Structures are given as C-alpha cells and as structure tokens.
Amino acid sequence: VIGNAIMYEVCARISEWVGLSFRDQREVCYMMLYTIACMFNVLLDFVTTYTTAEIILESLGFRTYFGLHFRDVNSFTQKFETYGMQRSLAENTYSYAFPSTFLIPFL
C-alpha cells in the first residue's frame, strides 16, 4: 500500500515537473510513467520468484524427469521447463493472485 502510494506520487510529480502545457498531456505522461513502473514491478517480482524457486529446488536436491540433479541443469530454458520449477512458479503465482488480486477487489 505504501509502495503504491509512493509510486503514484512520484509519477505525478514527474509528470508535473516535465512542464507540459495541457492537462491531458500531463495525464498521458502520468499514465505512461505509471504503466512503465507497474511493468517494472511485475518483472522484478518474476525475477525474484524465479531466483527464489531456483535456490529452493537446488537446496532440496530436486531432479528432472530424466534423473538429472536440478543444480546440474545449465540453461535457463531447461531449468524453466522442469516440472519442479513449473510447479513452484505456479504455486507462487496462485498464492499471489488469489484471493488478493482476483477476489478481494471485486467484493
């Protein structure tokens, strides 16, 4: 909540500081800044979730379908496609999205 309020305020101040002549131009600038900030935030969440899942899977000694240790898988694509990674990312996404994102705002 506080992070979102800070993001709103920073985007508003920057859009005013730019010095656009018309209010609709300031609002367009604000929306662009806010959209970029939200996309950056989601990207950072994805990277953090992937890194955390990777560390957990390596620490717990997970194996791939073919019996190879997770820590021995080298490429990002191969790690991302393992069942353990897919399950971990799905669980994290579900716990992030429900109920706080998909239910509570609509009640």
PDB file of C-alpha atoms in Angstrom, residues 21-22 29-31 35 44 46 50 54 61 64 66 73 75 79 83 88 99:
ATOM      1  CA  SER A  21       1.263  22.768 -21.364  1.00  0.00           C
ATOM      2  CA  PHE A  22      -2.039  20.942 -21.221  1.00  0.00           C
ATOM      3  CA  CYS A  29       2.651  11.316 -19.252  1.00  0.00           C
ATOM      4  CA  TYR A  30       1.458  10.149 -15.833  1.00  0.00           C
ATOM      5  CA  MET A  31      -0.232   7.060 -17.293  1.00  0.00           C
ATOM      6  CA  THR A  35       2.409   1.759 -16.702  1.00  0.00           C
ATOM      7  CA  LEU A  44      11.073  -7.625 -10.642  1.00  0.00           C
ATOM      8  CA  PHE A  46       9.002 -12.549 -11.647  1.00  0.00           C
ATOM      9  CA  TYR A  50      12.260 -17.444 -10.205  1.00  0.00           C
ATOM     10  CA  GLU A  54      15.762 -21.938  -8.206  1.00  0.00           C
ATOM     11  CA  GLY A  61      18.018 -31.752  -4.337  1.00  0.00           C
ATOM     12  CA  THR A  64      14.488 -33.559 -13.537  1.00  0.00           C
ATOM     13  CA  PHE A  66      15.409 -37.820 -16.557  1.00  0.00           C
ATOM     14  CA  VAL A  73      20.919 -28.217 -15.459  1.00  0.00           C
ATOM     15  CA  SER A  75      20.426 -23.339 -19.371  1.00  0.00           C
ATOM     16  CA  LYS A  79      15.565 -25.081 -15.775  1.00  0.00           C
ATOM     17  CA  TYR A  83       8.409 -29.955 -13.510  1.00  0.00           C
ATOM     18  CA  SER A  88       6.913 -23.888  -7.745  1.00  0.00           C
ATOM     19  CA  PRO A  99      -7.526 -14.058  -3.237  1.00  0.00           C
TER      20      PRO A  99
END
